[in-house]
Amino acid sequence: MKKFAIGIDLGGTNLRVALVSAEGEIVRKIRKTSAERVFETLLESIDELSRAHVGDNISGIGLGVAGLIDRNRGRVFTSPNLRAIEGLDLVHELKTRFGMPVFIENDANVAALGEKVSGAGRGFNNFVLLTLGTGIGGGIIHKGELLDVSAEVGHMSINAEGEKCQCGNIGCLENYASARAMISRAISMLEKGQESLLKECCKGSIYKLTPEDIYKAALEGDTLSREILREAGKALGVGLANLINILSPEAIILTGGLIGAWNIYVQEAIKEASRRAFKDLVDSVKIIPSSLGDEAGIVGAACLVFMGLSRTNLPR
Ligand SMILES: [Zn+2]
């Protein structure tokens, strides 16, 4: 009989819940906002999905959560964008309510797993996945398996005298290379009176700017937007060079909203990483976009179940 698992990707903005087969195929998917009543919405979504598939062989629930995970106790240590679930005994709660095994991991770690099982990482045994969005997350696949570490690559410091990060460290990569960093730089330059196409593009309020606005203006030749994307790309390149020198991965897979700006932002990052990392290492790494996009999380979360239950390596 065909096996399925419920894969959940719980981010700061979106909640995705899906029924996924052991082969990584998504059978049914629900997407909701995680902005309010996040725990209740999570329960309702699992309930909705499991009722619709009562006769199917559902082996368990896998959760990928945006935050630092306490794997031993099945809870979330900290999650700056999901304060409502901090400290909640998620694994125990879901096990009790739904009567099936539950597994939990960080969201970028499960995205790496998803890409390994049925995405851009399929052909690689050693790669790093970076999620480039509001913040920056990471997941590491080593010798074909998800490396059981925190992989908080967004919080590697790239500037010893830099800005203070919300994590407590100073000069973290995500303070320079994330969407949040780009937007705050754009707003501060516009507030200082810098001329830019960005002034007109966000319907009168510069506080509603998005990374898409910046990329679009950059393509139209806007100097400030190009500079913001290049600077952020350069910072990302510093981070990539560090990862390449430390881990010598076969590939770095990039995902998240910012890869839409590949031609300026990522190209700049690749250039900077090539300037900094050991030449032999940089020559043998492939820097590529994810192929599952925002579905990597639900596929990877479902994989946690099959892996956890079989206690073997990745499902084939
Ligand atoms: Zn930090």
mmCIF file of C-alpha atoms and ligand atoms in Angstrom:
data_model
loop_
_atom_site.group_PDB
_atom_site.id
_atom_site.type_symbol
_atom_site.label_atom_id
_atom_site.label_comp_id
_atom_site.label_asym_id
_atom_site.label_seq_id
_atom_site.Cartn_x
_atom_site.Cartn_y
_atom_site.Cartn_z
ATOM 1 C CA MET A 1 0.000 0.000 0.000
ATOM 2 C CA LYS A 2 1.228 3.468 -0.904
ATOM 3 C CA LYS A 3 2.492 5.514 2.058
ATOM 4 C CA PHE A 4 1.848 9.176 2.758
ATOM 5 C CA ALA A 5 2.854 11.763 5.337
ATOM 6 C CA ILE A 6 1.608 15.210 6.246
ATOM 7 C CA GLY A 7 4.327 17.767 5.540
ATOM 8 C CA ILE A 8 4.055 21.198 7.168
ATOM 9 C CA ASP A 9 6.028 24.336 6.427
ATOM 10 C CA LEU A 10 5.379 26.903 9.140
ATOM 11 C CA GLY A 11 6.933 30.257 8.285
ATOM 12 C CA GLY A 12 6.516 33.761 9.639
ATOM 13 C CA THR A 13 4.004 34.678 6.911
ATOM 14 C CA ASN A 14 2.651 31.469 5.403
ATOM 15 C CA LEU A 15 1.530 28.095 6.647
ATOM 16 C CA ARG A 16 1.623 25.281 4.093
ATOM 17 C CA VAL A 17 0.233 21.860 4.892
ATOM 18 C CA ALA A 18 0.319 19.018 2.359
ATOM 19 C CA LEU A 19 -0.230 15.322 1.900
ATOM 20 C CA VAL A 20 2.970 13.961 0.361
ATOM 21 C CA SER A 21 3.791 10.457 -0.881
ATOM 22 C CA ALA A 22 6.945 8.570 0.136
ATOM 23 C CA GLU A 23 8.252 9.379 -3.356
ATOM 24 C CA GLY A 24 7.998 13.129 -2.625
ATOM 25 C CA GLU A 25 4.883 13.727 -4.728
ATOM 26 C CA ILE A 26 2.422 16.346 -3.403
ATOM 27 C CA VAL A 27 -1.111 14.945 -3.489
ATOM 28 C CA ARG A 28 -2.997 17.816 -1.894
ATOM 29 C CA LYS A 29 -1.918 21.177 -0.532
ATOM 30 C CA ILE A 30 -3.417 23.817 1.757
ATOM 31 C CA ARG A 31 -1.969 27.299 2.160
ATOM 32 C CA LYS A 32 -2.993 29.739 4.859
ATOM 33 C CA THR A 33 -1.591 32.791 6.548
ATOM 34 C CA SER A 34 0.305 32.259 9.780
ATOM 35 C CA ALA A 35 -0.069 35.845 10.910
ATOM 36 C CA GLU A 36 -2.745 35.231 13.568
ATOM 37 C CA ARG A 37 -3.996 32.276 15.628
ATOM 38 C CA VAL A 38 -1.155 30.272 14.198
ATOM 39 C CA PHE A 39 -1.492 27.198 16.408
ATOM 40 C CA GLU A 40 -5.283 26.955 15.872
ATOM 41 C CA THR A 41 -4.865 27.409 12.104
ATOM 42 C CA LEU A 42 -2.239 24.668 12.128
ATOM 43 C CA LEU A 43 -4.578 22.243 13.922
ATOM 44 C CA GLU A 44 -7.504 23.076 11.614
ATOM 45 C CA SER A 45 -5.383 22.526 8.510
ATOM 46 C CA ILE A 46 -4.081 19.131 9.666
ATOM 47 C CA ASP A 47 -7.611 18.163 10.594
ATOM 48 C CA GLU A 48 -8.952 19.237 7.189
ATOM 49 C CA LEU A 49 -6.289 17.270 5.357
ATOM 50 C CA SER A 50 -6.545 14.093 7.407
ATOM 51 C CA ARG A 51 -10.373 14.064 7.154
ATOM 52 C CA ALA A 52 -10.145 14.344 3.370
ATOM 53 C CA HIS A 53 -7.777 11.356 3.260
ATOM 54 C CA VAL A 54 -9.202 9.096 5.931
ATOM 55 C CA GLY A 55 -8.672 5.859 3.988
ATOM 56 C CA ASP A 56 -5.100 6.690 3.003
ATOM 57 C CA ASN A 57 -2.131 5.286 4.799
ATOM 58 C CA ILE A 58 -0.815 8.405 6.599
ATOM 59 C CA SER A 59 2.362 7.491 8.501
ATOM 60 C CA GLY A 60 2.891 10.682 10.479
ATOM 61 C CA ILE A 61 3.359 14.437 10.576
ATOM 62 C CA GLY A 62 6.575 16.295 9.733
ATOM 63 C CA LEU A 63 7.028 19.941 10.677
ATOM 64 C CA GLY A 64 9.480 22.498 9.369
ATOM 65 C CA VAL A 65 9.401 25.636 11.530
ATOM 66 C CA ALA A 66 11.094 29.004 11.059
ATOM 67 C CA GLY A 67 13.116 29.099 14.257
ATOM 68 C CA LEU A 68 15.759 27.481 16.386
ATOM 69 C CA ILE A 69 14.571 23.965 17.220
ATOM 70 C CA ASP A 70 15.107 21.913 20.359
ATOM 71 C CA ARG A 71 15.047 18.515 18.631
ATOM 72 C CA ASN A 72 15.408 16.518 21.836
ATOM 73 C CA ARG A 73 12.295 17.998 23.379
ATOM 74 C CA GLY A 74 10.306 18.593 20.189
ATOM 75 C CA ARG A 75 9.782 22.273 20.696
ATOM 76 C CA VAL A 76 10.871 25.622 19.338
ATOM 77 C CA PHE A 77 13.549 27.477 21.341
ATOM 78 C CA THR A 78 13.100 30.819 19.594
ATOM 79 C CA SER A 79 11.228 32.013 16.553
ATOM 80 C CA PRO A 80 11.361 35.805 16.143
ATOM 81 C CA ASN A 81 8.594 35.756 13.512
ATOM 82 C CA LEU A 82 6.355 33.217 15.273
ATOM 83 C CA ARG A 83 6.399 34.265 18.917
ATOM 84 C CA ALA A 84 3.049 32.501 19.529
ATOM 85 C CA ILE A 85 4.617 29.032 19.258
ATOM 86 C CA GLU A 86 7.813 29.666 21.234
ATOM 87 C CA GLY A 87 8.183 27.158 24.022
ATOM 88 C CA LEU A 88 5.064 25.258 22.919
ATOM 89 C CA ASP A 89 5.475 21.488 23.087
ATOM 90 C CA LEU A 90 4.478 21.098 19.435
ATOM 91 C CA VAL A 91 5.466 17.469 18.954
ATOM 92 C CA HIS A 92 3.613 16.338 22.065
ATOM 93 C CA GLU A 93 0.530 18.449 21.245
ATOM 94 C CA LEU A 94 0.203 17.097 17.710
ATOM 95 C CA LYS A 95 0.973 13.503 18.734
ATOM 96 C CA THR A 96 -1.772 13.621 21.350
ATOM 97 C CA ARG A 97 -4.368 15.247 19.097
ATOM 98 C CA PHE A 98 -3.791 13.235 15.926
ATOM 99 C CA GLY A 99 -2.443 9.959 17.309
ATOM 100 C CA MET A 100 0.475 9.612 14.928
ATOM 101 C CA PRO A 101 4.272 10.077 15.036
ATOM 102 C CA VAL A 102 5.428 13.709 14.751
ATOM 103 C CA PHE A 103 8.867 15.024 13.741
ATOM 104 C CA ILE A 104 10.173 18.596 13.857
ATOM 105 C CA GLU A 105 13.067 20.462 12.206
ATOM 106 C CA ASN A 106 14.084 23.961 11.214
ATOM 107 C CA ASP A 107 12.363 25.152 7.996
ATOM 108 C CA ALA A 108 15.538 25.693 5.969
ATOM 109 C CA ASN A 109 16.840 22.258 7.017
ATOM 110 C CA VAL A 110 13.691 20.586 5.715
ATOM 111 C CA ALA A 111 13.874 22.621 2.504
ATOM 112 C CA ALA A 112 17.393 21.201 1.975
ATOM 113 C CA LEU A 113 15.983 17.736 2.542
ATOM 114 C CA GLY A 114 13.163 18.368 0.057
ATOM 115 C CA GLU A 115 15.619 19.518 -2.613
ATOM 116 C CA LYS A 116 17.761 16.440 -1.947
ATOM 117 C CA VAL A 117 14.849 14.032 -2.305
ATOM 118 C CA SER A 118 13.107 15.445 -5.345
ATOM 119 C CA GLY A 119 14.604 18.794 -6.331
ATOM 120 C CA ALA A 120 17.781 20.492 -7.507
ATOM 121 C CA GLY A 121 19.897 18.602 -4.945
ATOM 122 C CA ARG A 122 19.118 15.137 -6.258
ATOM 123 C CA GLY A 123 22.468 14.693 -8.010
ATOM 124 C CA PHE A 124 24.595 15.963 -5.101
ATOM 125 C CA ASN A 125 25.760 14.339 -1.865
ATOM 126 C CA ASN A 126 27.188 17.499 -0.306
ATOM 127 C CA PHE A 127 25.414 20.787 -0.651
ATOM 128 C CA VAL A 128 24.258 23.843 1.275
ATOM 129 C CA LEU A 129 20.829 25.346 0.760
ATOM 130 C CA LEU A 130 20.255 29.012 1.534
ATOM 131 C CA THR A 131 16.806 30.551 1.893
ATOM 132 C CA LEU A 132 17.015 34.176 0.832
ATOM 133 C CA GLY A 133 13.992 36.128 2.008
ATOM 134 C CA THR A 134 13.093 38.461 4.870
ATOM 135 C CA GLY A 135 15.907 36.704 6.742
ATOM 136 C CA ILE A 136 18.493 34.136 5.622
ATOM 137 C CA GLY A 137 18.325 30.482 6.625
ATOM 138 C CA GLY A 138 20.414 27.453 5.781
ATOM 139 C CA GLY A 139 20.424 23.672 5.616
ATOM 140 C CA ILE A 140 23.360 21.336 4.975
ATOM 141 C CA ILE A 141 23.289 17.971 3.221
ATOM 142 C CA HIS A 142 26.456 16.013 4.020
ATOM 143 C CA LYS A 143 27.216 12.567 2.571
ATOM 144 C CA GLY A 144 23.659 12.385 1.289
ATOM 145 C CA GLU A 145 22.025 13.088 4.623
ATOM 146 C CA LEU A 146 20.694 16.137 6.415
ATOM 147 C CA LEU A 147 23.428 17.303 8.764
ATOM 148 C CA ASP A 148 21.983 17.426 12.256
ATOM 149 C CA VAL A 149 23.161 20.930 13.110
ATOM 150 C CA SER A 150 21.509 24.318 13.450
ATOM 151 C CA ALA A 151 23.031 25.673 10.171
ATOM 152 C CA GLU A 152 22.050 29.267 11.010
ATOM 153 C CA VAL A 153 24.102 30.628 8.115
ATOM 154 C CA GLY A 154 22.240 33.963 8.172
ATOM 155 C CA HIS A 155 23.813 34.619 11.555
ATOM 156 C CA MET A 156 27.439 34.157 10.577
ATOM 157 C CA SER A 157 29.107 37.463 11.250
ATOM 158 C CA ILE A 158 30.669 39.099 8.206
ATOM 159 C CA ASN A 159 31.462 42.398 9.904
ATOM 160 C CA ALA A 160 33.083 42.426 13.335
ATOM 161 C CA GLU A 161 32.203 46.092 13.857
ATOM 162 C CA GLY A 162 28.804 45.932 12.160
ATOM 163 C CA GLU A 163 25.221 46.452 13.146
ATOM 164 C CA LYS A 164 23.685 44.614 16.056
ATOM 165 C CA CYS A 165 21.457 41.738 14.929
ATOM 166 C CA GLN A 166 18.192 40.687 16.584
ATOM 167 C CA CYS A 167 19.930 37.386 17.493
ATOM 168 C CA GLY A 168 22.360 39.284 19.739
ATOM 169 C CA ASN A 169 25.418 38.922 17.476
ATOM 170 C CA ILE A 170 27.020 41.775 15.539
ATOM 171 C CA GLY A 171 27.339 42.129 11.761
ATOM 172 C CA CYS A 172 25.309 39.043 10.789
ATOM 173 C CA LEU A 173 25.029 38.154 7.095
ATOM 174 C CA GLU A 174 21.258 38.683 7.115
ATOM 175 C CA ASN A 175 21.718 42.285 8.266
ATOM 176 C CA TYR A 176 23.397 42.981 4.918
ATOM 177 C CA ALA A 177 22.106 40.479 2.366
ATOM 178 C CA SER A 178 18.435 39.813 3.184
ATOM 179 C CA ALA A 179 15.246 41.423 1.879
ATOM 180 C CA ARG A 180 14.861 43.205 5.209
ATOM 181 C CA ALA A 181 18.356 44.672 4.837
ATOM 182 C CA MET A 182 17.656 45.873 1.290
ATOM 183 C CA ILE A 183 14.375 47.507 2.246
ATOM 184 C CA SER A 184 15.772 49.263 5.289
ATOM 185 C CA ARG A 185 18.714 50.579 3.246
ATOM 186 C CA ALA A 186 16.336 51.858 0.538
ATOM 187 C CA ILE A 187 14.091 53.585 3.099
ATOM 188 C CA SER A 188 17.006 55.220 4.884
ATOM 189 C CA MET A 189 18.475 56.548 1.604
ATOM 190 C CA LEU A 190 15.081 57.865 0.458
ATOM 191 C CA GLU A 191 14.518 59.527 3.839
ATOM 192 C CA LYS A 192 17.829 61.306 3.327
ATOM 193 C CA GLY A 193 16.427 62.694 0.086
ATOM 194 C CA GLN A 194 18.264 60.516 -2.434
ATOM 195 C CA GLU A 195 16.759 60.723 -5.923
ATOM 196 C CA SER A 196 15.383 57.395 -7.120
ATOM 197 C CA LEU A 197 12.599 55.782 -9.162
ATOM 198 C CA LEU A 198 11.665 54.028 -5.916
ATOM 199 C CA LYS A 199 9.957 57.214 -4.719
ATOM 200 C CA GLU A 200 7.146 56.796 -7.231
ATOM 201 C CA CYS A 201 6.827 53.038 -7.412
ATOM 202 C CA CYS A 202 5.241 52.278 -4.054
ATOM 203 C CA LYS A 203 2.051 54.336 -4.263
ATOM 204 C CA GLY A 204 3.267 57.212 -2.184
ATOM 205 C CA SER A 205 4.616 55.327 0.815
ATOM 206 C CA ILE A 206 8.248 54.330 0.842
ATOM 207 C CA TYR A 207 7.460 52.143 3.862
ATOM 208 C CA LYS A 208 5.601 49.702 1.598
ATOM 209 C CA LEU A 209 8.620 48.994 -0.605
ATOM 210 C CA THR A 210 9.286 45.370 -1.593
ATOM 211 C CA PRO A 211 12.418 43.692 -3.009
ATOM 212 C CA GLU A 212 10.463 43.298 -6.285
ATOM 213 C CA ASP A 213 10.112 47.106 -6.490
ATOM 214 C CA ILE A 214 13.864 47.459 -6.026
ATOM 215 C CA TYR A 215 14.657 44.863 -8.701
ATOM 216 C CA LYS A 216 12.169 46.380 -11.144
ATOM 217 C CA ALA A 217 13.605 49.874 -10.649
ATOM 218 C CA ALA A 218 17.131 48.460 -11.041
ATOM 219 C CA LEU A 219 16.163 46.961 -14.400
ATOM 220 C CA GLU A 220 14.855 50.383 -15.424
ATOM 221 C CA GLY A 221 18.299 51.799 -14.688
ATOM 222 C CA ASP A 222 17.726 53.248 -11.220
ATOM 223 C CA THR A 223 21.133 53.904 -9.666
ATOM 224 C CA LEU A 224 20.102 53.543 -6.008
ATOM 225 C CA SER A 225 18.289 50.241 -6.631
ATOM 226 C CA ARG A 226 21.231 48.797 -8.548
ATOM 227 C CA GLU A 227 23.578 49.843 -5.765
ATOM 228 C CA ILE A 228 21.370 48.267 -3.074
ATOM 229 C CA LEU A 229 21.167 44.953 -4.951
ATOM 230 C CA ARG A 230 24.899 44.930 -5.676
ATOM 231 C CA GLU A 231 25.840 45.727 -2.078
ATOM 232 C CA ALA A 232 23.518 43.004 -0.763
ATOM 233 C CA GLY A 233 24.885 40.583 -3.369
ATOM 234 C CA LYS A 234 28.436 41.412 -2.368
ATOM 235 C CA ALA A 235 27.614 40.666 1.280
ATOM 236 C CA LEU A 236 25.985 37.390 0.259
ATOM 237 C CA GLY A 237 29.172 36.575 -1.667
ATOM 238 C CA VAL A 238 31.227 36.991 1.514
ATOM 239 C CA GLY A 239 28.942 34.472 3.215
ATOM 240 C CA LEU A 240 29.136 32.082 0.278
ATOM 241 C CA ALA A 241 32.952 32.280 0.254
ATOM 242 C CA ASN A 242 33.001 31.344 3.959
ATOM 243 C CA LEU A 243 30.685 28.402 3.358
ATOM 244 C CA ILE A 244 32.708 27.239 0.353
ATOM 245 C CA ASN A 245 36.007 27.419 2.264
ATOM 246 C CA ILE A 246 34.626 25.600 5.298
ATOM 247 C CA LEU A 247 32.415 22.954 3.703
ATOM 248 C CA SER A 248 33.733 22.548 0.111
ATOM 249 C CA PRO A 249 30.216 21.706 -1.092
ATOM 250 C CA GLU A 250 29.510 20.315 -4.565
ATOM 251 C CA ALA A 251 26.649 22.781 -4.859
ATOM 252 C CA ILE A 252 25.024 25.751 -3.194
ATOM 253 C CA ILE A 253 21.289 25.824 -3.831
ATOM 254 C CA LEU A 254 19.574 29.173 -3.469
ATOM 255 C CA THR A 255 15.877 29.591 -2.807
ATOM 256 C CA GLY A 256 13.438 32.230 -1.512
ATOM 257 C CA GLY A 257 11.931 35.404 -2.912
ATOM 258 C CA LEU A 258 15.240 37.172 -3.555
ATOM 259 C CA ILE A 259 16.389 34.751 -6.244
ATOM 260 C CA GLY A 260 13.967 36.629 -8.520
ATOM 261 C CA ALA A 261 16.758 39.244 -8.611
ATOM 262 C CA TRP A 262 19.293 36.614 -9.729
ATOM 263 C CA ASN A 263 20.774 38.641 -12.577
ATOM 264 C CA ILE A 264 22.068 41.403 -10.347
ATOM 265 C CA TYR A 265 22.016 40.202 -6.736
ATOM 266 C CA VAL A 266 23.120 36.579 -7.134
ATOM 267 C CA GLN A 267 25.513 37.327 -9.998
ATOM 268 C CA GLU A 268 27.252 39.866 -7.769
ATOM 269 C CA ALA A 269 27.392 37.279 -4.962
ATOM 270 C CA ILE A 270 28.977 34.697 -7.265
ATOM 271 C CA LYS A 271 31.543 37.255 -8.430
ATOM 272 C CA GLU A 272 32.428 38.181 -4.852
ATOM 273 C CA ALA A 273 32.624 34.549 -3.686
ATOM 274 C CA SER A 274 34.930 33.770 -6.633
ATOM 275 C CA ARG A 275 37.223 36.610 -5.598
ATOM 276 C CA ARG A 276 37.435 35.395 -2.005
ATOM 277 C CA ALA A 277 37.212 31.597 -1.722
ATOM 278 C CA PHE A 278 39.985 29.118 -2.554
ATOM 279 C CA LYS A 279 40.091 28.896 -6.345
ATOM 280 C CA ASP A 280 40.009 25.083 -6.495
ATOM 281 C CA LEU A 281 36.996 24.986 -4.211
ATOM 282 C CA VAL A 282 35.101 27.746 -5.970
ATOM 283 C CA ASP A 283 35.794 26.195 -9.373
ATOM 284 C CA SER A 284 34.144 22.966 -8.344
ATOM 285 C CA VAL A 285 30.993 24.360 -6.704
ATOM 286 C CA LYS A 286 27.795 24.860 -8.658
ATOM 287 C CA ILE A 287 25.650 27.784 -7.472
ATOM 288 C CA ILE A 288 22.137 27.043 -8.692
ATOM 289 C CA PRO A 289 18.493 27.931 -7.978
ATOM 290 C CA SER A 290 16.188 25.487 -6.199
ATOM 291 C CA SER A 291 13.789 23.562 -8.401
ATOM 292 C CA LEU A 292 11.000 23.001 -5.855
ATOM 293 C CA GLY A 293 10.774 26.642 -4.783
ATOM 294 C CA ASP A 294 8.365 27.115 -1.888
ATOM 295 C CA GLU A 295 7.271 23.456 -2.054
ATOM 296 C CA ALA A 296 10.677 22.206 -0.842
ATOM 297 C CA GLY A 297 9.623 22.728 2.793
ATOM 298 C CA ILE A 298 6.493 20.551 2.690
ATOM 299 C CA VAL A 299 8.234 17.797 0.742
ATOM 300 C CA GLY A 300 11.190 17.830 3.145
ATOM 301 C CA ALA A 301 8.938 17.917 6.205
ATOM 302 C CA ALA A 302 7.107 14.819 4.959
ATOM 303 C CA CYS A 303 10.500 13.152 4.414
ATOM 304 C CA LEU A 304 11.289 13.627 8.113
ATOM 305 C CA VAL A 305 8.471 11.173 8.796
ATOM 306 C CA PHE A 306 9.626 8.464 6.385
ATOM 307 C CA MET A 307 13.242 8.845 7.544
ATOM 308 C CA GLY A 308 12.325 8.961 11.204
ATOM 309 C CA LEU A 309 10.175 5.861 10.969
ATOM 310 C CA SER A 310 12.510 3.775 8.871
ATOM 311 C CA ARG A 311 15.659 5.067 10.607
ATOM 312 C CA THR A 312 17.419 4.662 7.318
ATOM 313 C CA ASN A 313 18.841 7.234 4.995
ATOM 314 C CA LEU A 314 16.771 9.266 2.578
ATOM 315 C CA PRO A 315 13.843 7.506 0.931
ATOM 316 C CA ARG A 316 14.663 6.389 -2.619
HETATM 317 ZN ZN ZN B 1 22.178 37.438 13.821
#
